[in-house]
PDB file of C-alpha atoms in Angstrom:
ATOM      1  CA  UNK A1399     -34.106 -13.946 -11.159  1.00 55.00           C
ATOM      2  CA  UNK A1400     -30.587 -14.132 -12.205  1.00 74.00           C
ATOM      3  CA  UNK A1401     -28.131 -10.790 -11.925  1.00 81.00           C
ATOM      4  CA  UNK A1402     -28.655  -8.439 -15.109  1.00 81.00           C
ATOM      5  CA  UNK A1403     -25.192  -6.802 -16.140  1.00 81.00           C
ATOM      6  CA  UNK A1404     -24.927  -3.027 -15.208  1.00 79.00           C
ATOM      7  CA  UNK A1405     -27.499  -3.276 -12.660  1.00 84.00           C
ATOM      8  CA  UNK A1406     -27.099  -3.772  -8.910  1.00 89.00           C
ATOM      9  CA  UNK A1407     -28.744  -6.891  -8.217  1.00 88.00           C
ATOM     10  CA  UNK A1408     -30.938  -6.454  -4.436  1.00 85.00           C
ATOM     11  CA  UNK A1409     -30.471  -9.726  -2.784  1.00 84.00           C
ATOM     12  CA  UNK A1410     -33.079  -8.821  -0.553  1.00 78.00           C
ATOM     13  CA  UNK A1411     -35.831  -7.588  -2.292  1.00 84.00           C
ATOM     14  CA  UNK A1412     -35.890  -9.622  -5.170  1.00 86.00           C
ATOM     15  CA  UNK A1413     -35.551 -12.925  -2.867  1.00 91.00           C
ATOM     16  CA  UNK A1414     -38.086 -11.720   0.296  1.00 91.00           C
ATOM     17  CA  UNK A1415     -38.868 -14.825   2.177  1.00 94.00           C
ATOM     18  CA  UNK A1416     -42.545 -16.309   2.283  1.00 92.00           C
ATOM     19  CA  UNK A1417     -44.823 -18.274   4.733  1.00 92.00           C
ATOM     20  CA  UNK A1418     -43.702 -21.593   5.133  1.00 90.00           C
ATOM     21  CA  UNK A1419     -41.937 -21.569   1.465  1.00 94.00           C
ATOM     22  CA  UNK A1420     -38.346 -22.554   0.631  1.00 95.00           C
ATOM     23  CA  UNK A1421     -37.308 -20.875  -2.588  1.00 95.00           C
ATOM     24  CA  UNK A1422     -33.785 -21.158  -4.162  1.00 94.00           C
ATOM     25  CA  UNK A1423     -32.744 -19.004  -7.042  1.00 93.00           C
ATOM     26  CA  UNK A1424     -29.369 -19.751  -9.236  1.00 92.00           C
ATOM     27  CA  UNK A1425     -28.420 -15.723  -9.664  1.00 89.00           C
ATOM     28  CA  UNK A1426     -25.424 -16.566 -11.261  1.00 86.00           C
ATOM     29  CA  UNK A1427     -23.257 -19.851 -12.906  1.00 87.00           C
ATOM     30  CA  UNK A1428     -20.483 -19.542 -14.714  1.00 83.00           C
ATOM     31  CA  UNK A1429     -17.833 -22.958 -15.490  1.00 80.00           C
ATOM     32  CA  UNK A1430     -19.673 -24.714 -13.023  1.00 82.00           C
ATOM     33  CA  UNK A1431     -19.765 -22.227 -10.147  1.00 88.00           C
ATOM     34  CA  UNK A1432     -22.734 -21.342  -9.162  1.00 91.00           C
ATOM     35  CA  UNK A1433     -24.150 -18.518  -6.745  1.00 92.00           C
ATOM     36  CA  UNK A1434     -27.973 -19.326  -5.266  1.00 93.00           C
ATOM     37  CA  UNK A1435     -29.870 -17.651  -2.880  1.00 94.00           C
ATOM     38  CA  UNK A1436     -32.183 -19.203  -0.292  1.00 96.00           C
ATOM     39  CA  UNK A1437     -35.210 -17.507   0.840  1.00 96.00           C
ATOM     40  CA  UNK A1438     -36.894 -19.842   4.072  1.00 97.00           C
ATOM     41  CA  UNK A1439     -39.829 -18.220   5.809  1.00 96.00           C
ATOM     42  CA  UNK A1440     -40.183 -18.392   9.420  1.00 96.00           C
ATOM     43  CA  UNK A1441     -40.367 -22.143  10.674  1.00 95.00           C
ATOM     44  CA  UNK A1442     -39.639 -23.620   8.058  1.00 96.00           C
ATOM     45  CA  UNK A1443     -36.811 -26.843   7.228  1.00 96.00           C
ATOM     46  CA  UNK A1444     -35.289 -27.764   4.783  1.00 95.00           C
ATOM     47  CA  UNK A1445     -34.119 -31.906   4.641  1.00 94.00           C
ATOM     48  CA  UNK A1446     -30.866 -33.129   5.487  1.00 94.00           C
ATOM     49  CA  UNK A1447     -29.094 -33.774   2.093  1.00 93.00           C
ATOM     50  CA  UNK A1448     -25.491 -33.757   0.567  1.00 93.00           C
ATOM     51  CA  UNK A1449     -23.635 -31.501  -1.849  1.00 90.00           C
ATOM     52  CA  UNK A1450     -21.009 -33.427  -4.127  1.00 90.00           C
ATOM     53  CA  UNK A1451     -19.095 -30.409  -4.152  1.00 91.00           C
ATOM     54  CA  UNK A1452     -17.547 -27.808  -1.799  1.00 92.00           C
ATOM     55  CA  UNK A1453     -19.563 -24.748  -0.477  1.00 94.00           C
ATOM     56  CA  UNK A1454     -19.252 -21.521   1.145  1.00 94.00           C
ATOM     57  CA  UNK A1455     -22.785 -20.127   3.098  1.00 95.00           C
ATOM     58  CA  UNK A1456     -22.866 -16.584   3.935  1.00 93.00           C
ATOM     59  CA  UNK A1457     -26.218 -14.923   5.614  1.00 93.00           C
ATOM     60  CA  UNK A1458     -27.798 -11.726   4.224  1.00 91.00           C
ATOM     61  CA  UNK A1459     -31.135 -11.659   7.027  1.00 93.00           C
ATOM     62  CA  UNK A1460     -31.874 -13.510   9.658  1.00 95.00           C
ATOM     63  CA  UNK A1461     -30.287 -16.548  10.832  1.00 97.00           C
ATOM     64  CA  UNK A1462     -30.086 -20.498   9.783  1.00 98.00           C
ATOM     65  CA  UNK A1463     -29.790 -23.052  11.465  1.00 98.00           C
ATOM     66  CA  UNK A1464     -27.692 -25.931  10.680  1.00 97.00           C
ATOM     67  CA  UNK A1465     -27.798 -29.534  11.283  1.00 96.00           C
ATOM     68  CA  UNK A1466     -24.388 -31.566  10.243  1.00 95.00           C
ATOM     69  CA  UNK A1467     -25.026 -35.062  10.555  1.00 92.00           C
ATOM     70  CA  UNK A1468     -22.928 -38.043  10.362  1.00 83.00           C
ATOM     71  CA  UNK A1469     -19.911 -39.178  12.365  1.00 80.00           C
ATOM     72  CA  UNK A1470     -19.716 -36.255  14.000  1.00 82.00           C
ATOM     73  CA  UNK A1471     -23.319 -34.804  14.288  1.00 89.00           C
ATOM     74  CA  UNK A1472     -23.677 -31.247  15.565  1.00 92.00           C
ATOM     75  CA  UNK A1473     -25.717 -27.963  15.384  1.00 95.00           C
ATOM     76  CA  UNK A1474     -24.197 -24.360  14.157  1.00 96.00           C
ATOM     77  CA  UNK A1475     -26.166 -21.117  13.977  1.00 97.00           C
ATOM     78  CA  UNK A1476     -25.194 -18.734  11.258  1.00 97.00           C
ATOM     79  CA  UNK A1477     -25.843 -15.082  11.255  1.00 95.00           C
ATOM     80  CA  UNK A1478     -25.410 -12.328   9.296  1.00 91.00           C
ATOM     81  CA  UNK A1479     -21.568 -11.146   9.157  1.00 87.00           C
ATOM     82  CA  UNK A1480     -20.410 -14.862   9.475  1.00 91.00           C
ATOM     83  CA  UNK A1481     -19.667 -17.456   6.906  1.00 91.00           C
ATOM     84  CA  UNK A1482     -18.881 -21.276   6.687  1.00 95.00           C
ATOM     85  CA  UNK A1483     -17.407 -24.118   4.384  1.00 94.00           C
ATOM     86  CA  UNK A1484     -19.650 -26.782   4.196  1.00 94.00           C
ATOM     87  CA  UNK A1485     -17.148 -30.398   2.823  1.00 91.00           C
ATOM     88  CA  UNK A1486     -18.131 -32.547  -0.196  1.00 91.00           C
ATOM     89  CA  UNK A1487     -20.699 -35.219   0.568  1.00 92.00           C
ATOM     90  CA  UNK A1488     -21.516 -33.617   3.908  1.00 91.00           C
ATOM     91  CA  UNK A1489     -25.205 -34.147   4.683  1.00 95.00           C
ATOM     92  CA  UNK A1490     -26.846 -31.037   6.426  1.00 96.00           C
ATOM     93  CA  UNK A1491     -30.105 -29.876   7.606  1.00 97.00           C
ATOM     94  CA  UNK A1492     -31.037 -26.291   7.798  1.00 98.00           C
ATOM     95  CA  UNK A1493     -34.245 -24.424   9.431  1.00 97.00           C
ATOM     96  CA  UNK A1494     -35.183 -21.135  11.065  1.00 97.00           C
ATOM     97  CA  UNK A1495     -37.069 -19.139  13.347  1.00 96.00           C
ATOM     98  CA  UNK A1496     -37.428 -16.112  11.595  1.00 96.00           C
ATOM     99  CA  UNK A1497     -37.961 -14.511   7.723  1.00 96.00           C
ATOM    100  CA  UNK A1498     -34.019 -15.926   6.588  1.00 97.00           C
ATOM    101  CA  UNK A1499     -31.980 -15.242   2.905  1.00 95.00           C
ATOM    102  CA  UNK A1500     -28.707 -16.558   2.696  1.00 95.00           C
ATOM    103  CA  UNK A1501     -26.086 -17.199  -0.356  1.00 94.00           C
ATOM    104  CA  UNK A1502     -24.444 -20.607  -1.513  1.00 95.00           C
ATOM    105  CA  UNK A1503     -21.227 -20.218  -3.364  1.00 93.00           C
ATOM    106  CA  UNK A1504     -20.816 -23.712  -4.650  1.00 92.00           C
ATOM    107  CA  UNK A1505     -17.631 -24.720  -6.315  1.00 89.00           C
ATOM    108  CA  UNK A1506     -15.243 -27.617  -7.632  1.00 85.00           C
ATOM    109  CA  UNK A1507     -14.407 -30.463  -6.102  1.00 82.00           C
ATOM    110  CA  UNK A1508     -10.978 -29.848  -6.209  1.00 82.00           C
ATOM    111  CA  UNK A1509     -10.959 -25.659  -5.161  1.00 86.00           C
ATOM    112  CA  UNK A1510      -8.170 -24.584  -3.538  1.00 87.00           C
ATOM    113  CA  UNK A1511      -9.339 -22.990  -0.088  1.00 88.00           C
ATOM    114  CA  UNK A1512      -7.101 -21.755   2.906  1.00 87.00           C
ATOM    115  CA  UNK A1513      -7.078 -23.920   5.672  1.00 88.00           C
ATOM    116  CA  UNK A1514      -8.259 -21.562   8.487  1.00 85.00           C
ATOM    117  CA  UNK A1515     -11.886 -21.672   6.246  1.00 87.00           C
ATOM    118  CA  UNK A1516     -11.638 -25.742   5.998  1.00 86.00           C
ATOM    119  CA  UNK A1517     -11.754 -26.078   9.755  1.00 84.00           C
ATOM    120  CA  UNK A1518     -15.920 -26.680   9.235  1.00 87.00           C
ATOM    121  CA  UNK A1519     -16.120 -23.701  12.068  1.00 91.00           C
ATOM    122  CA  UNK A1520     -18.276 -20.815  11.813  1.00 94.00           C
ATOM    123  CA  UNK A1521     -15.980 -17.441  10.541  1.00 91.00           C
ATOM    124  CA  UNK A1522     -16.497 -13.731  11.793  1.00 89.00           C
ATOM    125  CA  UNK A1523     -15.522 -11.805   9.425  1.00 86.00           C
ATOM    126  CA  UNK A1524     -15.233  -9.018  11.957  1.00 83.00           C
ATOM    127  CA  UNK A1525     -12.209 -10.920  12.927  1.00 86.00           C
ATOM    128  CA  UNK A1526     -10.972 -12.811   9.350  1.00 89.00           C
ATOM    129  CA  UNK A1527     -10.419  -9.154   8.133  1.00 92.00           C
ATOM    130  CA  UNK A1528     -10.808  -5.777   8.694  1.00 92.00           C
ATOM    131  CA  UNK A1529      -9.220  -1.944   6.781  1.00 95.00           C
ATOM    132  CA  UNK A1530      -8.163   0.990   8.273  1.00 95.00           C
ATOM    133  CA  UNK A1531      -9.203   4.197   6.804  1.00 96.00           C
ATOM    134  CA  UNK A1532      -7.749   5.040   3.208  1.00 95.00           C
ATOM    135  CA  UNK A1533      -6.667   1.399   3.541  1.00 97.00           C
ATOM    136  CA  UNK A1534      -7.436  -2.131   1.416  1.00 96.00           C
ATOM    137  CA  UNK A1535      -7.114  -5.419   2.644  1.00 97.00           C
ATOM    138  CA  UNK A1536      -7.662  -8.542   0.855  1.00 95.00           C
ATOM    139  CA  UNK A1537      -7.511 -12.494   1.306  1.00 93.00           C
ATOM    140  CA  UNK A1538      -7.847 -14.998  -1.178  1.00 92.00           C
ATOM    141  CA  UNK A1539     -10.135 -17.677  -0.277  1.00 90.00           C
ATOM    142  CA  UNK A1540     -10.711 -19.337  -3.562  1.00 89.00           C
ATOM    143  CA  UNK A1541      -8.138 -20.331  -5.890  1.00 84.00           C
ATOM    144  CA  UNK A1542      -8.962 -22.105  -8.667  1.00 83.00           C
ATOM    145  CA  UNK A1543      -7.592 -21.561 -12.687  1.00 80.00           C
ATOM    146  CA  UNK A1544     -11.194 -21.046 -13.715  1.00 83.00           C
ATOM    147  CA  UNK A1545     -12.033 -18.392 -10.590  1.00 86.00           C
ATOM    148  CA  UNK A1546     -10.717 -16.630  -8.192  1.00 90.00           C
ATOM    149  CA  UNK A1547     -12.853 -15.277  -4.952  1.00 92.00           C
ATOM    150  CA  UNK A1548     -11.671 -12.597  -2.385  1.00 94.00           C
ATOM    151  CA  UNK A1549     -13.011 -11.114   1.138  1.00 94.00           C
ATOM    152  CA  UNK A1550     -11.791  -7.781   0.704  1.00 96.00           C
ATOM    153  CA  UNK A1551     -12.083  -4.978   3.473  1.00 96.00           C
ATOM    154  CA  UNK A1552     -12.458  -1.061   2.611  1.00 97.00           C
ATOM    155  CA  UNK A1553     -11.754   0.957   5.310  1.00 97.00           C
ATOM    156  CA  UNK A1554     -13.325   4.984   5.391  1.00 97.00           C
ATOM    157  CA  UNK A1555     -12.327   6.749   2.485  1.00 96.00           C
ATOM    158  CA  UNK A1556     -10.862   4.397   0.438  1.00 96.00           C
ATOM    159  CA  UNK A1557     -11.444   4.454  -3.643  1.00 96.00           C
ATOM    160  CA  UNK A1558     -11.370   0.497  -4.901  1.00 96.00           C
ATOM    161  CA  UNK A1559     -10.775  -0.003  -8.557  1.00 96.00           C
ATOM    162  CA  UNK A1560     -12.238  -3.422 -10.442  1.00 94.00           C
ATOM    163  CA  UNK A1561     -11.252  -3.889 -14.082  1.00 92.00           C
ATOM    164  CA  UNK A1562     -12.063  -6.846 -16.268  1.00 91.00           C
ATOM    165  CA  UNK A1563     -10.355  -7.562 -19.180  1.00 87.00           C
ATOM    166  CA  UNK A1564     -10.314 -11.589 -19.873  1.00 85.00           C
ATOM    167  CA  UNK A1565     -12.901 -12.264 -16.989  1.00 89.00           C
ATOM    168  CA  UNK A1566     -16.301 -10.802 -15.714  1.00 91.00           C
ATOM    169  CA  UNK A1567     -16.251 -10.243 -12.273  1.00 93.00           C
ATOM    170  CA  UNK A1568     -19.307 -10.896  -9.472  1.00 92.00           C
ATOM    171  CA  UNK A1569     -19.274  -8.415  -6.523  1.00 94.00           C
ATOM    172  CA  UNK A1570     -21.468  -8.611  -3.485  1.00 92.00           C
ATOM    173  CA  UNK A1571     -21.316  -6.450  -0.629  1.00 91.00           C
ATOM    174  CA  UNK A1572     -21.188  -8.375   2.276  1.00 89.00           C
ATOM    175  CA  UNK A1573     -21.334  -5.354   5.229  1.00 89.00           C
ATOM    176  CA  UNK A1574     -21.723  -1.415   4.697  1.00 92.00           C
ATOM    177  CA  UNK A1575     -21.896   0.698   2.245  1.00 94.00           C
ATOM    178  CA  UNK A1576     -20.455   2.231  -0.310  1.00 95.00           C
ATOM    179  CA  UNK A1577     -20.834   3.376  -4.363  1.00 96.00           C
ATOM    180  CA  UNK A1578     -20.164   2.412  -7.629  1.00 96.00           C
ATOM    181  CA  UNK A1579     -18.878   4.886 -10.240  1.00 95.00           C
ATOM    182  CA  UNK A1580     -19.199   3.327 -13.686  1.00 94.00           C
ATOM    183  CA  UNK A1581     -19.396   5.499 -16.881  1.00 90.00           C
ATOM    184  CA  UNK A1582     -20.525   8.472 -15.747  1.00 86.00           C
ATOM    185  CA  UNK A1583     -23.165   6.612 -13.249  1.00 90.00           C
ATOM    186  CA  UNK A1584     -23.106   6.338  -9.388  1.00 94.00           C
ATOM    187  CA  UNK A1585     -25.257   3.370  -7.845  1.00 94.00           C
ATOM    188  CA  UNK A1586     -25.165   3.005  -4.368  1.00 94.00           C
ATOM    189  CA  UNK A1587     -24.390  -0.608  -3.169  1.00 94.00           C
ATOM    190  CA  UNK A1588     -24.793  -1.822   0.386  1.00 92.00           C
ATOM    191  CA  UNK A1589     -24.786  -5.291   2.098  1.00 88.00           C
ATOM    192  CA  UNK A1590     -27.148  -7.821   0.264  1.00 88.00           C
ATOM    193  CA  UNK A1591     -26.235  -6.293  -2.956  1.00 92.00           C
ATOM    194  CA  UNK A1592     -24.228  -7.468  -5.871  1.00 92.00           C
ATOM    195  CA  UNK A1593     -23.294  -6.141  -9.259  1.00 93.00           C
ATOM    196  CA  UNK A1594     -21.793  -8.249 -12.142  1.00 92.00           C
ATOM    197  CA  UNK A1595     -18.892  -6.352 -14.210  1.00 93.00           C
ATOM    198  CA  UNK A1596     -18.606  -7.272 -17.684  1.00 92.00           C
ATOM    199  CA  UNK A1597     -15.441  -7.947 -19.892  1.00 90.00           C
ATOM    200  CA  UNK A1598     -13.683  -5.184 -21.172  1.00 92.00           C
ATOM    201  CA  UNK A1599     -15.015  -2.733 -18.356  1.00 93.00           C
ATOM    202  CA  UNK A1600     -13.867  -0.852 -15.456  1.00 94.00           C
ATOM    203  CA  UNK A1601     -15.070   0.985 -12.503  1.00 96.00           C
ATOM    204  CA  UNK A1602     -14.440   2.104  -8.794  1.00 96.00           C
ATOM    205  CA  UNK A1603     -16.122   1.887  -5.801  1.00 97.00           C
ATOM    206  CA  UNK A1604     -15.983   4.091  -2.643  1.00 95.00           C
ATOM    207  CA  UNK A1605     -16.881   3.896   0.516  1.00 96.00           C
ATOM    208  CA  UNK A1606     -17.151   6.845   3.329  1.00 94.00           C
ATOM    209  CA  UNK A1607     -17.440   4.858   6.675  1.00 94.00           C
ATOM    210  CA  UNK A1608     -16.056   1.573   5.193  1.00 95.00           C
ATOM    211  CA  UNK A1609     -17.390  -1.669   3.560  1.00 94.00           C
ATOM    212  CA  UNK A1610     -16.829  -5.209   3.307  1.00 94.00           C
ATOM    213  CA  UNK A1611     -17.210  -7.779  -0.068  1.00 94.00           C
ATOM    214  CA  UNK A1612     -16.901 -10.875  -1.565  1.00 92.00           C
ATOM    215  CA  UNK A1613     -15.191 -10.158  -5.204  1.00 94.00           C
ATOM    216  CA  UNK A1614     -15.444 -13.161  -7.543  1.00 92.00           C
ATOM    217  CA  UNK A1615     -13.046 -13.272 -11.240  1.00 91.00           C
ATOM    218  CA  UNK A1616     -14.611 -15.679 -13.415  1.00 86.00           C
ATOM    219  CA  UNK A1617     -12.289 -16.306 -16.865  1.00 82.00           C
ATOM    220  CA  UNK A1618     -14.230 -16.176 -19.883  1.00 79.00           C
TER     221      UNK A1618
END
């Protein structure tokens, strides 16, 4: 089920993992980025193969396993709170022990990502970034002229305004919670939830004890 503008799009229960059943679902493309979400149920594998282009995985429940093969074959767990850049061409394996959702941000071959993500390590994002209260932090981590894609940390307190005008922007909460404010309409939005902001809109959202997302600009 892809995201539905002006609704706040529940990563986990609209992608809850079944018995021995691998199910990817394409929430959202737009000039040939594409967001997917991977469901695995508990024990299952999924078959080494490559991506052509760049990637960035993120877990929302549970934890995958991941195989890189090649030259340089080795074995990464990711969790929840942790991300990692998969390279072009690389050919990976993935499996898990337990009920497992996690996103795929795939992008262009030629996406301009900082170097402290390239390293093919696994990222806290305790550590990559973190707000005071009343405070905003943000790091760019795609740059591209057809999207740009920021971590940004909230810290307690703070009110974050998004505003599209040529773009529509994709936001997913990545850890905590907070609310959206939109015309006259508060929806609460936590980790595992997104919410996709038209052109020509604006809106805000707080946080009381602080919140982490990944905020993606897509030019129309």
């Amino acid at each position: 089920m892809a995201v539905i503008p002006g609704q706040v799009y529940m990563m986990y229960e609209q992608n809850q993992p079944m018995p021995h059943t691998i199910v990817e679902n394409a929430v959202y493309e737009r000039n040939g980025y594409t967001v997917m979400i991977v469901s695995m149920g508990t024990g299952t594998e999924m078959s080494p193969e490559r991506l052509r282009h760049p990637a960035l995985y993120t877990v929302i429940q549970g934890e995958v396993g991941i195989a890189v093969r090649g030259s340089s074959p080795r074995s990464l767990n990711l969790k929840v709170g942790e991300f990692w850049y998969r390279e072009p061409n690389k050919l990976c394996g993935f499996s898990c022990n337990e009920d497992t959702i996690f996103a795929v941000l795939t992008t262009h071959q030629t996406v301009n990502i900082p170097d402290k993500i390239r390293t093919g390590e696994i990222c806290e994002l305790e550590k990559y970034i973190s707000a005071k209260p009343k405070e905003k932090v943000e790091d760019r981590i795609i740059d591209d002229p057809i999207m740009k894609g920021y971590l940004v940390a909230l810290g307690a307190g703070y009110v974050y305004p998004v505003q599209c005008k040529d773009d529509v922007c994709f936001i997913a909460g990545v850890k905590g919670r907070g609310s959206i404010l939109i015309e006259n309409k508060n929806m609460p939005l936590t980790g595992g939830q997104g919410y996709l902001l038209q052109q020509n809109k604006q809106m805000k959202i707080l946080t009381a004890a602080g919140m982490k997302l990944l905020v993606l600009h897509f030019p129309l």
